[in-house]
mmCIF file of C-alpha atoms in Angstrom:
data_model
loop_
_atom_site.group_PDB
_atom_site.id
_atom_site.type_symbol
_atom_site.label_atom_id
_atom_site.label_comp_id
_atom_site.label_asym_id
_atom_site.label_seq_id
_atom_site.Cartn_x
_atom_site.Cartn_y
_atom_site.Cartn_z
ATOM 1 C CA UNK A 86 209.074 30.253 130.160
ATOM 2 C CA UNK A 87 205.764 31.337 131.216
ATOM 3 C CA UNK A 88 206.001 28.986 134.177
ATOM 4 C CA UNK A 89 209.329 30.312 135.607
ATOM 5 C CA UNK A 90 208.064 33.620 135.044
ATOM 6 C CA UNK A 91 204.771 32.710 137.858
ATOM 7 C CA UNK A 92 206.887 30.631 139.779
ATOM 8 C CA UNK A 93 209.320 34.047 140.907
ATOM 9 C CA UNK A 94 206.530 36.235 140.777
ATOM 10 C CA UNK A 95 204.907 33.749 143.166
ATOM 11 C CA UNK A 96 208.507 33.629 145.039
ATOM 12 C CA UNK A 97 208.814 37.353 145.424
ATOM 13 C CA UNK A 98 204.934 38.222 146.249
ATOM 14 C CA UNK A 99 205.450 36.150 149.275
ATOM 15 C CA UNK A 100 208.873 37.216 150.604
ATOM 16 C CA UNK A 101 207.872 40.997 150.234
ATOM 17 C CA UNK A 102 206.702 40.525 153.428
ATOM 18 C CA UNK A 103 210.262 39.600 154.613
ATOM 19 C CA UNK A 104 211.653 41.332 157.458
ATOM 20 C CA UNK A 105 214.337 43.196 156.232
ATOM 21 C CA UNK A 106 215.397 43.850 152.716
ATOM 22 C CA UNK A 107 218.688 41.190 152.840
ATOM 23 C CA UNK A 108 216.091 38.849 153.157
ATOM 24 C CA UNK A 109 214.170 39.939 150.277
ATOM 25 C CA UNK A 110 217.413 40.170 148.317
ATOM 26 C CA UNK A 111 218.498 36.453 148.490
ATOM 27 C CA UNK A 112 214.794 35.384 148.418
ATOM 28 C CA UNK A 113 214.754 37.154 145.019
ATOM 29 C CA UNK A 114 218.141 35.848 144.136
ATOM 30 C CA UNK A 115 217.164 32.428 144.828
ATOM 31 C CA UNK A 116 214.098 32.616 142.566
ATOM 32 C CA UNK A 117 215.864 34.124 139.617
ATOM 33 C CA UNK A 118 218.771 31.247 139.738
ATOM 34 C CA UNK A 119 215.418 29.126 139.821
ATOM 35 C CA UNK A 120 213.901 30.205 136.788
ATOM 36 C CA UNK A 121 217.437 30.634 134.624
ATOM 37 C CA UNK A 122 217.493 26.547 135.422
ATOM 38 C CA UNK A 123 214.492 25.757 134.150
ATOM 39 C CA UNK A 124 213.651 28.205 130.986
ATOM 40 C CA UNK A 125 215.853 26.776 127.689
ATOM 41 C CA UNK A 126 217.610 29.610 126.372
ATOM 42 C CA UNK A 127 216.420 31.899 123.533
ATOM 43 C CA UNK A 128 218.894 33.404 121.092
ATOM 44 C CA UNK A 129 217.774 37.122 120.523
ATOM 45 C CA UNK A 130 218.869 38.719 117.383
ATOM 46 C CA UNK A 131 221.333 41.110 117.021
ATOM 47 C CA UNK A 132 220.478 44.850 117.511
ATOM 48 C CA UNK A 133 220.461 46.843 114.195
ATOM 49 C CA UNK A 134 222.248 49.275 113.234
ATOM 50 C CA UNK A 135 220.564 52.496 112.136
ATOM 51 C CA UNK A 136 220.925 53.737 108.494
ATOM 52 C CA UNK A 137 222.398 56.996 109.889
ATOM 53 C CA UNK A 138 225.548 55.094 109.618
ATOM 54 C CA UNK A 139 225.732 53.906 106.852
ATOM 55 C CA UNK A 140 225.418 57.260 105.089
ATOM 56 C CA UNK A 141 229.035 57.930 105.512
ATOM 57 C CA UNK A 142 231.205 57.308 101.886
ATOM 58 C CA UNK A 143 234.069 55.401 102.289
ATOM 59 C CA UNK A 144 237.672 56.680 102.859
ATOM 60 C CA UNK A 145 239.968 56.724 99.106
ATOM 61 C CA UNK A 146 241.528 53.300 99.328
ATOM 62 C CA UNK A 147 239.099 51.594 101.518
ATOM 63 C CA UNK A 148 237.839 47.507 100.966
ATOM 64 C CA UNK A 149 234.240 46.952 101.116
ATOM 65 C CA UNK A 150 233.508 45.649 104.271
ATOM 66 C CA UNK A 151 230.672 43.953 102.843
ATOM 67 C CA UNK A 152 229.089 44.000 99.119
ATOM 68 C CA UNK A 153 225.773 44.747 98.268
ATOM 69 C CA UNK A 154 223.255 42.456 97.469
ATOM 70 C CA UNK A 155 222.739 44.106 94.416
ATOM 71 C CA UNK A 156 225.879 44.403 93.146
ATOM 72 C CA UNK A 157 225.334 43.665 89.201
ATOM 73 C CA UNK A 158 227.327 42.487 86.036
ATOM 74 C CA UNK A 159 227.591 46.603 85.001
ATOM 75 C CA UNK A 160 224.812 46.035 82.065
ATOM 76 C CA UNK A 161 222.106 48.032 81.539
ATOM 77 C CA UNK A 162 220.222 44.912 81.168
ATOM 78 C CA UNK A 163 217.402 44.467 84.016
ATOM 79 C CA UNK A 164 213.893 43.371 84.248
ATOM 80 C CA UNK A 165 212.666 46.908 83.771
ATOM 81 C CA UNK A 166 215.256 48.456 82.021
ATOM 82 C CA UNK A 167 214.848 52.395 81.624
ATOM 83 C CA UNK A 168 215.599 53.812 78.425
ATOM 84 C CA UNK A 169 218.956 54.586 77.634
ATOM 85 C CA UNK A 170 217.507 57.253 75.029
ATOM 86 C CA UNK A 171 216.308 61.048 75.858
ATOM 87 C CA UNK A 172 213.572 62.503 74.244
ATOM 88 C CA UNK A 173 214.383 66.108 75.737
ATOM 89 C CA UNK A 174 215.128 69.333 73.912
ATOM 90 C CA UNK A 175 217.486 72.006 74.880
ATOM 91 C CA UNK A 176 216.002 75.605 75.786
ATOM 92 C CA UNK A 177 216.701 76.178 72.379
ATOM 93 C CA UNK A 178 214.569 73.498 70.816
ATOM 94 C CA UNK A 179 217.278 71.476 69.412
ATOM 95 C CA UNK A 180 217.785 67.481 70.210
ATOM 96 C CA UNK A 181 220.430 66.320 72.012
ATOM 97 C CA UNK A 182 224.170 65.609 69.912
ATOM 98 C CA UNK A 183 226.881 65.070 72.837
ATOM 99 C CA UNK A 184 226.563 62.773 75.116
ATOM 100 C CA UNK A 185 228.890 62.401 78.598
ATOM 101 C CA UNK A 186 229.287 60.608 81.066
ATOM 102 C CA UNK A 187 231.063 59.911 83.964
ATOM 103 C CA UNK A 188 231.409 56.937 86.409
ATOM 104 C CA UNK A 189 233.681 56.198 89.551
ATOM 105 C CA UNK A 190 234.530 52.941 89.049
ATOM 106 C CA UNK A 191 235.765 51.937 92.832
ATOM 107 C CA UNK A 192 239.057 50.118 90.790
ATOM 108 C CA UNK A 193 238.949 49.802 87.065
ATOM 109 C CA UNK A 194 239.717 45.757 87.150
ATOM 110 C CA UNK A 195 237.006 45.241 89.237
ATOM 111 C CA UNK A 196 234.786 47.334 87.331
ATOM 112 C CA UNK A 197 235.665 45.826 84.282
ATOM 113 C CA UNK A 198 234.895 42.137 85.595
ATOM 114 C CA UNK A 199 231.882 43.050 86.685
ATOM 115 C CA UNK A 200 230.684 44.080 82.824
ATOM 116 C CA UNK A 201 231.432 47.859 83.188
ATOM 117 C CA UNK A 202 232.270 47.977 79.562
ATOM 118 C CA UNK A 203 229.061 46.298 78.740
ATOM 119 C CA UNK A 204 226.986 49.916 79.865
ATOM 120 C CA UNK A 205 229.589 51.576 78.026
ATOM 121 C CA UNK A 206 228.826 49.599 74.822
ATOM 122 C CA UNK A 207 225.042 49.971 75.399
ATOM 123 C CA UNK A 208 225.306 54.155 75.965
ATOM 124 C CA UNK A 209 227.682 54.993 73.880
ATOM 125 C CA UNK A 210 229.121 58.184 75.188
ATOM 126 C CA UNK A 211 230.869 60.675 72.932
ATOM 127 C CA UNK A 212 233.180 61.403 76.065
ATOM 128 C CA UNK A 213 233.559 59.185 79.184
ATOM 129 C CA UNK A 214 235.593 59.967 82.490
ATOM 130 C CA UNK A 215 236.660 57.247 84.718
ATOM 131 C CA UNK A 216 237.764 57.656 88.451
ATOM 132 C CA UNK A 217 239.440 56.191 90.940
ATOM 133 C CA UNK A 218 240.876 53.770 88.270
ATOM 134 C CA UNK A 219 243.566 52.251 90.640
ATOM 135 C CA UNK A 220 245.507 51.510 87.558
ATOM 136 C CA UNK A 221 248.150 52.549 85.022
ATOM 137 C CA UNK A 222 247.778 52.223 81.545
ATOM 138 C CA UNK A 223 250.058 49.382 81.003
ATOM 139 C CA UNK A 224 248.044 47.269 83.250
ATOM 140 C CA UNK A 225 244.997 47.631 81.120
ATOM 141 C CA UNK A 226 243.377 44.397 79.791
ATOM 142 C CA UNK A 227 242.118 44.756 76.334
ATOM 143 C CA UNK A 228 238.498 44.651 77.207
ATOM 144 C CA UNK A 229 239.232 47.833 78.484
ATOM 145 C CA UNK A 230 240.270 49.408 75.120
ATOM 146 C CA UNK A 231 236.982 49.681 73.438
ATOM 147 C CA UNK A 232 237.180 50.942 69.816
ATOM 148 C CA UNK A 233 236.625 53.985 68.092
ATOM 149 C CA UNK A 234 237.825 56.445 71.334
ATOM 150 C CA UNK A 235 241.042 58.210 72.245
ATOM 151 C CA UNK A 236 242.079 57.225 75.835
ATOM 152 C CA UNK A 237 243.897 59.303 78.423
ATOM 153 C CA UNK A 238 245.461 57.988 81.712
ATOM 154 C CA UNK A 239 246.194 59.751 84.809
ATOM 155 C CA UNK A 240 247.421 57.723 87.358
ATOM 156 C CA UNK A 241 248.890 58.561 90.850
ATOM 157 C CA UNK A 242 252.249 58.490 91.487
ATOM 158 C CA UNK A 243 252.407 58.600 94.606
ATOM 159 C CA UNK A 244 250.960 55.763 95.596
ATOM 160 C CA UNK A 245 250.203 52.446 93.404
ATOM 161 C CA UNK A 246 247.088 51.522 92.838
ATOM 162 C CA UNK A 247 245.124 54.319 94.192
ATOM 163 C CA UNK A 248 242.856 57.086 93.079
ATOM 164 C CA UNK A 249 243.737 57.979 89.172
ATOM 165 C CA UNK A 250 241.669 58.834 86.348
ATOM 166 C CA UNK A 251 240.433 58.320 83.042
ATOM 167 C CA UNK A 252 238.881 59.730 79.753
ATOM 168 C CA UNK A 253 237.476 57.727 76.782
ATOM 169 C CA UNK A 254 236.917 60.205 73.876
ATOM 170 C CA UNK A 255 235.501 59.666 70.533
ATOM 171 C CA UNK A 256 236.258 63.298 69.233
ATOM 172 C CA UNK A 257 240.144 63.882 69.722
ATOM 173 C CA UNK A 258 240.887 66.549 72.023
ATOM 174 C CA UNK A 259 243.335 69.285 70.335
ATOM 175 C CA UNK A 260 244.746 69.410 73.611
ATOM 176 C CA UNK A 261 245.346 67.329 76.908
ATOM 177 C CA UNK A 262 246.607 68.059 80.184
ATOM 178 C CA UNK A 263 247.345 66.435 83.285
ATOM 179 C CA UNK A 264 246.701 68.005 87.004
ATOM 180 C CA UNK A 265 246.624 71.734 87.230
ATOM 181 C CA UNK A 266 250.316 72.398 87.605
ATOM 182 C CA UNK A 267 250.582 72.481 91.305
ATOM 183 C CA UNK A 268 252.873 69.636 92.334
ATOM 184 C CA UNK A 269 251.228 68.743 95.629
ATOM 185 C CA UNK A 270 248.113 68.400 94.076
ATOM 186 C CA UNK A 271 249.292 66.186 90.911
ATOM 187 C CA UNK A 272 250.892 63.368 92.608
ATOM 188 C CA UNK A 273 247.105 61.556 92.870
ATOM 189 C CA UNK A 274 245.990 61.326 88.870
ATOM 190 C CA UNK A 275 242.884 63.255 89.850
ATOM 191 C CA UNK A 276 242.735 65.911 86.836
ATOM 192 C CA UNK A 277 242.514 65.611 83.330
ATOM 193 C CA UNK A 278 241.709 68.913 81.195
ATOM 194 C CA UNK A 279 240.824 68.350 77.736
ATOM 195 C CA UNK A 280 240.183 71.368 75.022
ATOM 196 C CA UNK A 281 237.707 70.923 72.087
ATOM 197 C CA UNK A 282 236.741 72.890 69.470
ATOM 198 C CA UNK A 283 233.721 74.520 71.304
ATOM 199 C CA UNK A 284 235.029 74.169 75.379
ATOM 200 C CA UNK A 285 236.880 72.523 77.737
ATOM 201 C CA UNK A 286 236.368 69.390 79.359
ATOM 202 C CA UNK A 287 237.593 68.927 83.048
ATOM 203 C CA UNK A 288 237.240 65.831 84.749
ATOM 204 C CA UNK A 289 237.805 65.637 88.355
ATOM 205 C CA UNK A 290 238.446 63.091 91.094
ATOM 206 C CA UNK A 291 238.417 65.603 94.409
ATOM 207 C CA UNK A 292 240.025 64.435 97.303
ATOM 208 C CA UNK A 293 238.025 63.039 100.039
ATOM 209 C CA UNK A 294 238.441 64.623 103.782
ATOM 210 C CA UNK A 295 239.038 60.840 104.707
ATOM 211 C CA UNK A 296 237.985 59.065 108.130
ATOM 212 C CA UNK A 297 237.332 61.760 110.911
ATOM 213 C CA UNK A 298 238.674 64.568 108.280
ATOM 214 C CA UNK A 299 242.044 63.955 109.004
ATOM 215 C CA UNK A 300 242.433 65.202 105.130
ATOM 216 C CA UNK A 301 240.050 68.421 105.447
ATOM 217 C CA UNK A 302 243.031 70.892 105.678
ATOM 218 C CA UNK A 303 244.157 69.440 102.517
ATOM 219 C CA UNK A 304 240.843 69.300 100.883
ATOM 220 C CA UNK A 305 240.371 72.837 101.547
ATOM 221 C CA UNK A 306 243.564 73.564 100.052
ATOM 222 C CA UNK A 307 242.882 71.416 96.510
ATOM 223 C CA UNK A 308 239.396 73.512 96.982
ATOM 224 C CA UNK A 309 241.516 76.826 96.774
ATOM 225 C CA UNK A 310 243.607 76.242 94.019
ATOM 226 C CA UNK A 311 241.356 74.293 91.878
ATOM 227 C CA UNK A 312 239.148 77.463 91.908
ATOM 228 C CA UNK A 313 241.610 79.207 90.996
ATOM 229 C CA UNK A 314 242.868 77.009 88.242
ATOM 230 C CA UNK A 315 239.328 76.619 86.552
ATOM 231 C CA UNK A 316 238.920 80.646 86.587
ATOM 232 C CA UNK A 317 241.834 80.863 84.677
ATOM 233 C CA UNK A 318 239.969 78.509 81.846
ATOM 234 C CA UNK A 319 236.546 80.072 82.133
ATOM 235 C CA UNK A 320 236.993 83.089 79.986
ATOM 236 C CA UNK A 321 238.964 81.189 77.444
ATOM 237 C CA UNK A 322 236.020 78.904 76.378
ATOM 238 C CA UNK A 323 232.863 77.607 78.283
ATOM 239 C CA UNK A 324 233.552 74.453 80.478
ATOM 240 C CA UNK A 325 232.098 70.623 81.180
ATOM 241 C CA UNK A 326 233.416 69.944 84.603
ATOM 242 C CA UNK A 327 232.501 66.504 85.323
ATOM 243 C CA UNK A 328 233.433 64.015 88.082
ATOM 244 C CA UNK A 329 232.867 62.479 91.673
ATOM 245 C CA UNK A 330 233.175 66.131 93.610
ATOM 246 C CA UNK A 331 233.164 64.664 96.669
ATOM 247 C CA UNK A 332 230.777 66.685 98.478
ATOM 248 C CA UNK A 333 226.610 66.854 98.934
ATOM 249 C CA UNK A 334 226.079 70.737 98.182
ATOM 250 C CA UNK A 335 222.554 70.742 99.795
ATOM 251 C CA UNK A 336 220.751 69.158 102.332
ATOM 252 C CA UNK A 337 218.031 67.200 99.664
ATOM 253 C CA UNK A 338 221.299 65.466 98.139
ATOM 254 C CA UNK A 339 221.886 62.921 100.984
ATOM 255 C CA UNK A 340 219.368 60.895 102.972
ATOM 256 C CA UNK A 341 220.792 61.780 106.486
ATOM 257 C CA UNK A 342 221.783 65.633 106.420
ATOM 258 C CA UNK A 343 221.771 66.333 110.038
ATOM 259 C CA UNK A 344 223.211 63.554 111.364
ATOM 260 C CA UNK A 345 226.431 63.580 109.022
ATOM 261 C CA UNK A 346 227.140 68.097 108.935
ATOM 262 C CA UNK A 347 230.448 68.549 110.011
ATOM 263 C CA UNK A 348 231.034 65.204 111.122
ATOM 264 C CA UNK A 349 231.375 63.212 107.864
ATOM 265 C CA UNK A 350 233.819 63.731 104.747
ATOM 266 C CA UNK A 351 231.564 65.218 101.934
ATOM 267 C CA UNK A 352 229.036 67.258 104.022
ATOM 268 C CA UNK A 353 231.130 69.489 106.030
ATOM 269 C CA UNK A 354 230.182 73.273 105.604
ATOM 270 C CA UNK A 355 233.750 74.045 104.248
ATOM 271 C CA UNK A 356 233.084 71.747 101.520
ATOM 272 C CA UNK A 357 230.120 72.707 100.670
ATOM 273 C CA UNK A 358 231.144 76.593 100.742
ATOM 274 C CA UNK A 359 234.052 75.713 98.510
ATOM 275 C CA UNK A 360 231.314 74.297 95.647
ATOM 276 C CA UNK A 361 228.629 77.555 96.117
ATOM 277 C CA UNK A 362 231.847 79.640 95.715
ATOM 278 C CA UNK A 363 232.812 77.830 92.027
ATOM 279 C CA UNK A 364 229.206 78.076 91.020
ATOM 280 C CA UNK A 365 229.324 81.608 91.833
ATOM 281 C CA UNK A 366 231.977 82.359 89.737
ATOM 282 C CA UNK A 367 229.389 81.507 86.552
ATOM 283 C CA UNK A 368 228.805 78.098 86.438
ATOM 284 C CA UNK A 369 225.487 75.808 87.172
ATOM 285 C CA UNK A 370 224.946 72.244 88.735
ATOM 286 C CA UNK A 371 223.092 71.083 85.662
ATOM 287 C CA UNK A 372 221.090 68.223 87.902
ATOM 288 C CA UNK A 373 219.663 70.969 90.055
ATOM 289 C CA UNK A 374 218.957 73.586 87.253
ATOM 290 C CA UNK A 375 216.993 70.939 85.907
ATOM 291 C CA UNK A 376 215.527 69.086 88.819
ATOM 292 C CA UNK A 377 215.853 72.004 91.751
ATOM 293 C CA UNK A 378 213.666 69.997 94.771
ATOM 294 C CA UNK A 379 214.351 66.420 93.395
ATOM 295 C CA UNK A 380 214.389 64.211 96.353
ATOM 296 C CA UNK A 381 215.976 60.592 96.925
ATOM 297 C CA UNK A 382 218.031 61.158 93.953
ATOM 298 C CA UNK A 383 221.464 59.365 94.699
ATOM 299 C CA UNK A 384 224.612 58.557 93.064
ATOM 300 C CA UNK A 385 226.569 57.268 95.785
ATOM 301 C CA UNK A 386 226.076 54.645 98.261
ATOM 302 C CA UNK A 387 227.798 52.961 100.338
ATOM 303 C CA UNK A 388 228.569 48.844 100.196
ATOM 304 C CA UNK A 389 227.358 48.325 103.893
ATOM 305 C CA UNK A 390 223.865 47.290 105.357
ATOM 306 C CA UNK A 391 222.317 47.159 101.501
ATOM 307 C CA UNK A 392 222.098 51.073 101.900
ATOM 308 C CA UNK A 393 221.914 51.096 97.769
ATOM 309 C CA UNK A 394 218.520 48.979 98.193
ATOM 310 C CA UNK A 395 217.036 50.891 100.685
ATOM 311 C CA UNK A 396 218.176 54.034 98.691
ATOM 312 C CA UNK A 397 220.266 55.719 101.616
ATOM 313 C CA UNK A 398 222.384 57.787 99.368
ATOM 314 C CA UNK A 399 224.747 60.876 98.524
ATOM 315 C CA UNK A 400 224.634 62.855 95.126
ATOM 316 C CA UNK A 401 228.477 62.969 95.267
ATOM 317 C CA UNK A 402 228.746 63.131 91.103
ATOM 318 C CA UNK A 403 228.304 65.955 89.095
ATOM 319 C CA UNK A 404 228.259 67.752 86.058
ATOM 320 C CA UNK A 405 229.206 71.462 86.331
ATOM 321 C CA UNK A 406 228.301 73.795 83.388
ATOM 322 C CA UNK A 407 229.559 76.974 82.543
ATOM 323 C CA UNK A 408 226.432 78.903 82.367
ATOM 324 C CA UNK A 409 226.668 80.209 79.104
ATOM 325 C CA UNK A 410 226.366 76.529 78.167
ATOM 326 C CA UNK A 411 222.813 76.074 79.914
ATOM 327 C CA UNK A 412 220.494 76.924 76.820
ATOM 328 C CA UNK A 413 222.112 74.123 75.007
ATOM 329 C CA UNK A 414 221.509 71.795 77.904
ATOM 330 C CA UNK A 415 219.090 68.528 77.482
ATOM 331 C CA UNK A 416 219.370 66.469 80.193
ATOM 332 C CA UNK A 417 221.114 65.567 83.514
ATOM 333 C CA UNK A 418 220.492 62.450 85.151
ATOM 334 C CA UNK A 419 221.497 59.075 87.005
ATOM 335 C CA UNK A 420 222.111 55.542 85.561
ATOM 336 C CA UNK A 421 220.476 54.427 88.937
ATOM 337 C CA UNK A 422 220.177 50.617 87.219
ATOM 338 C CA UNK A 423 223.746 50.041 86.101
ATOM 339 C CA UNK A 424 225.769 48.238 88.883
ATOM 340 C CA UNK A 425 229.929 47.530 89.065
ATOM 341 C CA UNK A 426 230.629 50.238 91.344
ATOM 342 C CA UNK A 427 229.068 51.585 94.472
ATOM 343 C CA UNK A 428 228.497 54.833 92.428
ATOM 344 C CA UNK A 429 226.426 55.221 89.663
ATOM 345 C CA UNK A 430 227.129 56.587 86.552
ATOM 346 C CA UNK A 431 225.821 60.581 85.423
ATOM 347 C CA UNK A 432 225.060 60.873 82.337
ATOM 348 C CA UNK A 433 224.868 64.715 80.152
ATOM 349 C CA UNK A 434 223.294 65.278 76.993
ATOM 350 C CA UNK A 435 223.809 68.588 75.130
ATOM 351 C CA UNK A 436 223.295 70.119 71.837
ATOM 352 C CA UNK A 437 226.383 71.241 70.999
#
């Protein structure tokens, strides 16, 4: 290679002295066919894409274009496995008694074949919410059915095997309801409500913006009413509001802020506007009460270009407290170890 490269430096060094620039031209031409016939060729790699891509989460419904290299069996079990216990105390000074948590499972089947059950088994939740099940309740394999919990299925209608939702609860709820009564917005199994003695619990699967936000009026609009809906709870009894929200509030909960505002679904203004205007109305983000400039601190990524690896994330799943709940509050965190889904699941511990 070296070679050719001398021999049409050589070539062109002595034609610049050609007479007129055609001359030069097919002097140079000549040389360069020269060289291409006697270098081998060399197979460059690929150009990379940046991770600023791959920061976008994928549209409801969508098939992995690719899986992750560290897509797991759903246990717990790793070579370093973080403790599954919490040592923290509520303001109050009491120990944790309630545990939650909440996963999006990307399709229950697959979840479940990939040992989803197996974390479930390990952390024991006294209430667990499930999303984008992609299933109805006939269709569930018996794995699924763990003992000793009441289970709840909402799936869409409208559409089979798509969104739908979930809860797993060892207390029984004294009531359940499905959706919040608006018809438009209850055709996708993305709402269960469940009253306890103490609050509510409201597990929510919010509907993405999709692919170039060709769902964003429609987001806004399940935005609108479901504020509306959960203000006509609030005053009843204080409220867990749990679930994959579907947005990144602030800029420290996803890796590529300005490159995705108002271009990608989850981190358009509107969205994030709709979530400061709930919390407004007297509820916290218990993560950030707890952890207010934690940074790289994901529960989202997506499939593509081992983003989960290289930790190029979104904090898409939340739990949402009701503030008067917030002195009995433990701990908020991420299950960033446990695999079967290309979210994590959020765990809540209160002393209730």
């Amino acid at each position: 290679m070296i070679k050719a490269a001398l021999f049409v430096f050589r070539r062109v060094a002595t034609d610049l002295a050609a007479p007129n620039l055609q001359t030069f031209k097919r002097s140079f031409a000549v040389s360069l066919s020269s060289c291409k016939q006697t270098t081998t060729n060399i197979n460059m790699p690929p150009k990379r894409k940046t991770e600023d891509a791959d920061t976008e989460p994928a549209a409801e419904g969508e098939t992995p274009a690719k899986k992750a290299a560290t897509e797991g069996n759903g246990s717990a079990e790793a070579e370093e496995t973080p403790s599954l216990e919490c040592d923290k105390k509520a303001e109050n000074g009491e120990s944790w008694n309630f545990k939650t948590v909440a996963w999006n499972t990307g399709g229950f089947k697959s979840w479940l074949k990939k040992g989803g059950m197996n974390y479930v088994k390990e952390e024991q939740p006294d209430i667990l919410f499930l999303q984008e099940v992609k299933i109805v309740e006939k269709d569930v394999a018996a794995e699924g059915k763990p003992d000793g919990y009441h289970v709840y299925w909402n799936p869409a209608i409208s559409k089979k095997g798509y969104s739908g939702t979930a809860l797993y609860s060892k207390i029984e709820p004294i009531d359940v309801k499905y959706g919040m009564g608006i018809e438009k917005h209850d055709q996708e199994g993305r709402l269960i409500t469940a009253e306890y003695e103490k609050f509510y619990f409201i597990g929510c699967y919010v509907p993405n913006s999709g692919r170039k936000l060709v769902r964003l009026d429609y987001r806004q609009e399940w935005d609108k009413d479901f504020l509306e809906y959960i203000k006509g709870l609030k005053d009843k009894k204080p409220i867990i509001y749990a679930g994959d929200l579907n947005v990144a509030h602030l800029e420290i909960d996803l890796k590529n802020p300005k490159n995705n505002r108002n271009k990608t679904p989850g981190f358009c203004d509107v969205e994030r506007d709709a979530l400061t205007n709930l919390l407004n109305e007297g509820f916290v983000d218990s993560f950030r009460h707890m952890y207010p400039d934690k940074e790289l601190f994901y529960s989202f990524w997506t499939y593509m270009m081992n983003c989960r690896a290289k930790n190029v994330g979104w904090r898409l799943d939340y739990f949402v407290l009701s503030k008067s709940l917030v002195p009995q509050l433990c701990e908020s965190t991420m299950r960033h170890h446990v695999m079967g889904s290309d979210h994590c699941p959020i765990v809540l511990f209160m002393a209730m």
